[in-house]
């Protein structure tokens, strides 16, 4: 690790003032993505601003229509939340399947979406549920927020404060775990709002999580696995490495989509 | 029965200390004034070093010194030798054996090879300085693939070995095999790739070097399995000083698995730097550094032909393999390539065997031992050949094995190849394992799985492996004046539970309670000889050692007891910790005798006081632990995901000192064997850069990937040592590799797949299933919705 100065402030307003006073700095949430990179000297920063004292960034609120999750809410808290389990069980399950108990006890939702790892789980949920990402600069729709691998619409010094997830009629997240890292080799989040279906895929693409428009159209037309028959994921957009070439990843997208649809049907049969 | 003696599953004496953070690992006891050493490693797999400029880095904060190959030449620093000789491929003489260099001179030969070492007050300072070292390289084409190492046009890694083929080992009787093959009813061939893996012990490699100016000698505290063997190499080959000028000790060590039995460059580097700089020097490997620079293991490409008669009895076996050495030959590199080829006999009566093993240099980190060290490399191929033959003949592989098993009444059995097996009842082991696994009911389970759209397979692997091949070991039992016992030995405990089993043995023979037994550190200053813990030897050799030492101590104690009991030593018997004078009611306790031994005033003039004994013991021949392993798996053909359903093993470790510890050894061994079959795999790119350099890419098995392991014992004592112990360290791994791989191949069998190479990672499985036409080729699963 390269040396850095460590800072923290007691609330969001003071954190932003602190940030503005420093030429170059990075926020620290759970540290599960940032710290390993710093330890390997792949990432460095002169200043770390720890968000741990920003109590207002923590917490979960559910209304009839949305679940709001504060940026500093840890994966373990989302997984264990009765509100999330009741409103969007697929989201609780997604959080419960991230990493291992140590990672879930420190990693945060805000950190996950700000980081936008191409194999991270939360971005798929944000895209499929049509979440609104709340930042200190305003609200950003998930479709506009995620730009490319490790690249989001966040501006320098802008903080994610939380995300609002619309509550679907039914949803499911099917994740095929990377055999070594246990991130998503391919993860597919399917959400149904009345007739409308949204499908988001993570892990598979060279450019991060994305919505699979053809599957959305087919499933909006008729929500059944029959609708997916013959639907092919384009190989050329897929990532390929020693754990799976692009053909395999494209195939897994099709399989995981089918499984997510089946699970969605099981959780709430289509009207 | 004694509460703490041999045969009891007593709790491990070392666990409380280790679990409560009270262990003494090398990194826990770094001297306060120690410098931290950082190794600047080659980014290239093969390159010329044109220049190294350390001017800027020497100015960097906290730096105490920077050393390179130039300095090493100045000090005539040597390399670690290969311990196992072989022959040149053309038979002209011994093979060329370049020592395992500790720091590069003018050429780097693998990515990760030490190029410079930086010593600074803190590790971060050392890393900062290393970034300022300017090394100019002229990259050379790298030889990365074992399969292509001797292809025309490949560069030579060593001019002495132009086609990179370093050696050819020829074993067995070629004419007899040709004769057998000419008469065979059927011949079954198979190619098996034994993948390359990273040992990855829980505690990374670690070393602290001290230069003892007063005594003019080097001192090393390190995570090694055998301080004495390490000392021998460091003294003779690196520093070229007498062994008495080097002290090596190993305190707590978090797993060795063979890796830490092989000396690595950093052991020499910390000691060298300590002498140069006059301060202790400490190095602790980071995990990613370990992936690059720990010797890797296995990495063979093998071909086997098995000849059977019309009753499916083996009449001959031919074996031909390529073994990777890496860029240098490590201490155990050639041993892993050729030293354990005797395992091709397996548990079967095979009248004729012929094997050729070619070993190659590649631009990769050297190969060294890993749990099994050549045993699984041979046995996994033999056991795959058995299954392939059964596949060809449409026979139950269990039946094919049963027909060929060596029978218990044939023991001791001379295989006619390399080994003479001591004892064992292979047919009973197979029966017990098959019953436990419900082998007979498997086809029903396969059919049921197929109805769920899953491919289910079962696989068997017989293991028989040499243990305690290195027979000598030294130990000392000293009795204190209070009757307590201290014990020292060259064995080193790095997780096996030897502090417990050695105590059990002492308690058995001296009738001393465990709390009165102290183990001394494994330290060349405590004892001057030892071979260490490796090759599944500590129980069998240690049992003979402790029995002998105890008998010698009791012999002398009887002479001492005879003084107060007023008789002569021949009339004294030692029963349950008490010395009795035969025919009288006079007794002396062990503690009383110990006290008298240390009270010169109470002893007759001229009597040699004290009560201790030290010697080297060599028990009879090696032992052959064995067992029948069965593994059952289920594969999801849609994704290639593998689910390990169950695992059963009937093992024969001879007499066991602590059955609980034996089970633990089997469990751990099985997990490591299955890990390699299910997904562990080291991969380089074409330039020789490591692609699997962290646990984010290297598929280390998790607890949940390993099925429940049922262990059944059918122990047949060994006649080769006084306690009948065989050993338990490696057989789990050696048996699990073939059992696991055979299960995977059996699952794929309905698709017409005859062989599938490890690792059975999801992508590779899916591809194999997909290429064979998918599961639809054999059935249409009933869709759930
Ligand atoms: C072993 C392991 C396994 C994992 N497995 C998975 C998995 O299966 N699925 C998965 O989705 N993830 C996985 N992760 C990643 C994990 O979820 C991380 O916790 C998460 O991606 C980052 O969250 P964090 O709170 O740790 O962020 P940090 O590491 O603290 O920060 C990450 C980045 O986001 C920035 N940041 C953090 N919070 C904010 C904020 N509120 N506003 C603006 N920027 C911010 C930081 O500056 C930094 O650049 C795994 C991680 C590990 C170590």
PDB file of N, CA and C in Angstrom, chain B residues 20 53 64 81 132 148 153 276 320 370 373 379 420 429 449 463 490 617 641 650 679 681 692 749 765:
ATOM      1  N   UNK B  20      -5.777 -20.183  19.982  1.00  0.00           N
ATOM      2  CA  UNK B  20      -5.869 -18.992  20.827  1.00  0.00           C
ATOM      3  C   UNK B  20      -4.856 -17.918  20.425  1.00  0.00           C
ATOM      4  N   UNK B  53      20.184  -0.702 -12.602  1.00  0.00           N
ATOM      5  CA  UNK B  53      20.635   0.564 -12.032  1.00  0.00           C
ATOM      6  C   UNK B  53      19.903   0.784 -10.718  1.00  0.00           C
ATOM      7  N   UNK B  64      18.367   0.055   3.507  1.00  0.00           N
ATOM      8  CA  UNK B  64      19.642  -0.313   4.120  1.00  0.00           C
ATOM      9  C   UNK B  64      20.570  -0.980   3.106  1.00  0.00           C
ATOM     10  N   UNK B  81      20.736 -27.774  -5.001  1.00  0.00           N
ATOM     11  CA  UNK B  81      20.945 -28.855  -5.964  1.00  0.00           C
ATOM     12  C   UNK B  81      19.707 -29.740  -6.127  1.00  0.00           C
ATOM     13  N   UNK B 132      12.027   1.958  -7.866  1.00  0.00           N
ATOM     14  CA  UNK B 132      12.999   2.882  -8.460  1.00  0.00           C
ATOM     15  C   UNK B 132      14.186   2.164  -9.100  1.00  0.00           C
ATOM     16  N   UNK B 148       5.034 -28.663 -25.968  1.00  0.00           N
ATOM     17  CA  UNK B 148       5.800 -28.171 -27.119  1.00  0.00           C
ATOM     18  C   UNK B 148       7.272 -27.912 -26.801  1.00  0.00           C
ATOM     19  N   UNK B 153      12.532 -25.452 -33.402  1.00  0.00           N
ATOM     20  CA  UNK B 153      12.353 -24.002 -33.404  1.00  0.00           C
ATOM     21  C   UNK B 153      12.167 -23.405 -32.022  1.00  0.00           C
ATOM     22  N   UNK B 276      25.486  -9.525   5.032  1.00  0.00           N
ATOM     23  CA  UNK B 276      25.981  -8.342   4.338  1.00  0.00           C
ATOM     24  C   UNK B 276      25.710  -7.062   5.127  1.00  0.00           C
ATOM     25  N   UNK B 320       4.470 -43.912 -20.690  1.00  0.00           N
ATOM     26  CA  UNK B 320       5.345 -42.979 -21.361  1.00  0.00           C
ATOM     27  C   UNK B 320       4.903 -41.596 -20.949  1.00  0.00           C
ATOM     28  N   UNK B 370       4.387 -31.979  -3.770  1.00  0.00           N
ATOM     29  CA  UNK B 370       3.100 -31.611  -3.178  1.00  0.00           C
ATOM     30  C   UNK B 370       2.442 -32.926  -2.795  1.00  0.00           C
ATOM     31  N   UNK B 373       3.721 -36.231  -4.236  1.00  0.00           N
ATOM     32  CA  UNK B 373       5.037 -36.056  -4.858  1.00  0.00           C
ATOM     33  C   UNK B 373       5.412 -37.166  -5.849  1.00  0.00           C
ATOM     34  N   UNK B 379      -0.304 -42.923 -10.209  1.00  0.00           N
ATOM     35  CA  UNK B 379      -1.502 -43.718  -9.907  1.00  0.00           C
ATOM     36  C   UNK B 379      -2.749 -43.226 -10.622  1.00  0.00           C
ATOM     37  N   UNK B 420       8.271 -53.802  -2.853  1.00  0.00           N
ATOM     38  CA  UNK B 420       7.752 -55.001  -2.211  1.00  0.00           C
ATOM     39  C   UNK B 420       6.780 -54.542  -1.130  1.00  0.00           C
ATOM     40  N   UNK B 429     -10.790 -54.217   1.546  1.00  0.00           N
ATOM     41  CA  UNK B 429     -10.964 -52.758   1.468  1.00  0.00           C
ATOM     42  C   UNK B 429     -11.954 -52.398   0.371  1.00  0.00           C
ATOM     43  N   UNK B 449     -31.145 -39.638 -11.585  1.00  0.00           N
ATOM     44  CA  UNK B 449     -30.550 -38.330 -11.874  1.00  0.00           C
ATOM     45  C   UNK B 449     -30.853 -37.909 -13.308  1.00  0.00           C
ATOM     46  N   UNK B 463      -5.539 -46.857  -3.867  1.00  0.00           N
ATOM     47  CA  UNK B 463      -4.227 -46.273  -3.615  1.00  0.00           C
ATOM     48  C   UNK B 463      -3.372 -47.274  -2.857  1.00  0.00           C
ATOM     49  N   UNK B 490      14.076 -34.829  14.874  1.00  0.00           N
ATOM     50  CA  UNK B 490      14.184 -34.135  13.596  1.00  0.00           C
ATOM     51  C   UNK B 490      12.852 -34.005  12.881  1.00  0.00           C
ATOM     52  N   UNK B 617      17.669 -43.941  14.645  1.00  0.00           N
ATOM     53  CA  UNK B 617      17.024 -45.245  14.503  1.00  0.00           C
ATOM     54  C   UNK B 617      16.679 -45.465  13.039  1.00  0.00           C
ATOM     55  N   UNK B 641     -21.840 -27.334 -14.058  1.00  0.00           N
ATOM     56  CA  UNK B 641     -21.539 -27.282 -12.626  1.00  0.00           C
ATOM     57  C   UNK B 641     -21.525 -28.696 -12.052  1.00  0.00           C
ATOM     58  N   UNK B 650     -12.117 -46.768   2.375  1.00  0.00           N
ATOM     59  CA  UNK B 650     -11.697 -47.766   3.349  1.00  0.00           C
ATOM     60  C   UNK B 650     -10.174 -47.745   3.327  1.00  0.00           C
ATOM     61  N   UNK B 679     -10.993 -28.385  -9.903  1.00  0.00           N
ATOM     62  CA  UNK B 679     -10.809 -27.041 -10.445  1.00  0.00           C
ATOM     63  C   UNK B 679      -9.481 -26.359 -10.242  1.00  0.00           C
ATOM     64  N   UNK B 681      -5.940 -25.234 -10.837  1.00  0.00           N
ATOM     65  CA  UNK B 681      -5.273 -25.310 -12.122  1.00  0.00           C
ATOM     66  C   UNK B 681      -4.413 -24.072 -12.312  1.00  0.00           C
ATOM     67  N   UNK B 692      -3.400 -17.385 -13.369  1.00  0.00           N
ATOM     68  CA  UNK B 692      -4.116 -17.760 -12.155  1.00  0.00           C
ATOM     69  C   UNK B 692      -3.269 -17.358 -10.948  1.00  0.00           C
ATOM     70  N   UNK B 749     -19.878 -40.811 -19.248  1.00  0.00           N
ATOM     71  CA  UNK B 749     -19.867 -42.036 -20.042  1.00  0.00           C
ATOM     72  C   UNK B 749     -21.094 -42.206 -20.948  1.00  0.00           C
ATOM     73  N   UNK B 765     -16.309 -28.785 -18.415  1.00  0.00           N
ATOM     74  CA  UNK B 765     -17.319 -29.851 -18.431  1.00  0.00           C
ATOM     75  C   UNK B 765     -18.415 -29.520 -19.437  1.00  0.00           C
TER      76      UNK B 765
END
